[in-house]
Amino acid sequence: MRNDRRTRSCVPLAIAVACMSVLGPFSSNAFAQAQPKPASASGAYKVPRTPDGKPDLQGYWTNLTYTPFERPQELGEKAFYTEREAVEVFAKAAKISLETDQLVHYFQADWAATPVQTGAKPNLRTSIVTSPANGRIPAFTPDAQKRVAAALASDKARGPLPLTWRDDRGTAWCIFHDRAVPSIPAPYGSNYHIVQSRYFIVMTYEWSSERRIIPLDGRPHGPAKMPSYVGNARGRWEGDTLVVETTNFNSNREFFGSPGTFTLVERFTRVSENTILHTSTVTDPTTWVSPWTYELPMQRIVGPMLEYACNENNQDAFTVLKNARAQERGELSAPDATRRGDSKAVINEHSEKGTAEVVGGKSE
């Protein structure tokens, strides 16, 4: 996998510097993100426009953020920190980073794409989820509780390793990365390239190079019998806001407990030269007791994006299935060996086994 690799030695220092300088950027940035306003004659931000008069959303953007997805329960319905509270939260994060700096973690040691290094701007929000008021994903419906419990029991019985190629939801096989749609900040590669015309908008996600081709010409959604990993998107303009409704996700698209049966409505509003306010409302009556909304400001970054060559020397698919065959034979003593970085030893021990055995498995 080829991406923009960065050194991590500057991470704790960068976080500490952010803490010391945070009072300035927090206030104005949070206000812009939470209170987008249209341009006015009083000198407010004037939205750039394409030749057909629509807001120009084109460019390179990132949605990396310091903000947790769900609000800590002890904060209740407190939607924003004060500036002083935000500084304290950052200081705590810097302390944790310094204390764990000697530990080896894949994303930090290899990629180190932290918000500090990649253009993410701090804001005063206490959670990415903005509705319901407690900043947390709503409760499951009774049927969803049963479904999720059964899935967890099945996963526990199977163990952490996929047993067959069908058990992976597309990540190891480089088919799809599930943070692309709906958009969720990722540990790295959480960047977007937007290209726009009168009839289409194309959004390319750096992690896995996933592309969303969004028609703007009023055509209906595709048939339900043709689901996909990214769903079926249709866009329209409501004033200066791009509204995108996406349906028809396939059943492999588990999203916070929903098996792809959710509907996603997104709104993209250009609120400054360097910020697009992106809000998403997720609805699935078969999974959650109510719809919920989250907000992710997208910050302009310098392009171009680097190629995410996921399948370039990708060993994941062969490795996890080889480990599964070893687990079935009772030769893998620790079922979470690959999570601790022991996969090479397991592979070497069983390297004489053939590909057919690896791909097959008992559950085929």
Short mmCIF file of C-alpha atoms in Angstrom, two decimals, residues 7 105 280:
data_model
loop_
_atom_site.label_atom_id
_atom_site.label_comp_id
_atom_site.label_asym_id
_atom_site.label_seq_id
_atom_site.Cartn_x
_atom_site.Cartn_y
_atom_site.Cartn_z
CA THR A 7 7.56 10.70 10.62
CA HIS A 105 1.43 0.93 16.65
CA SER A 280 -24.90 13.59 7.27
#
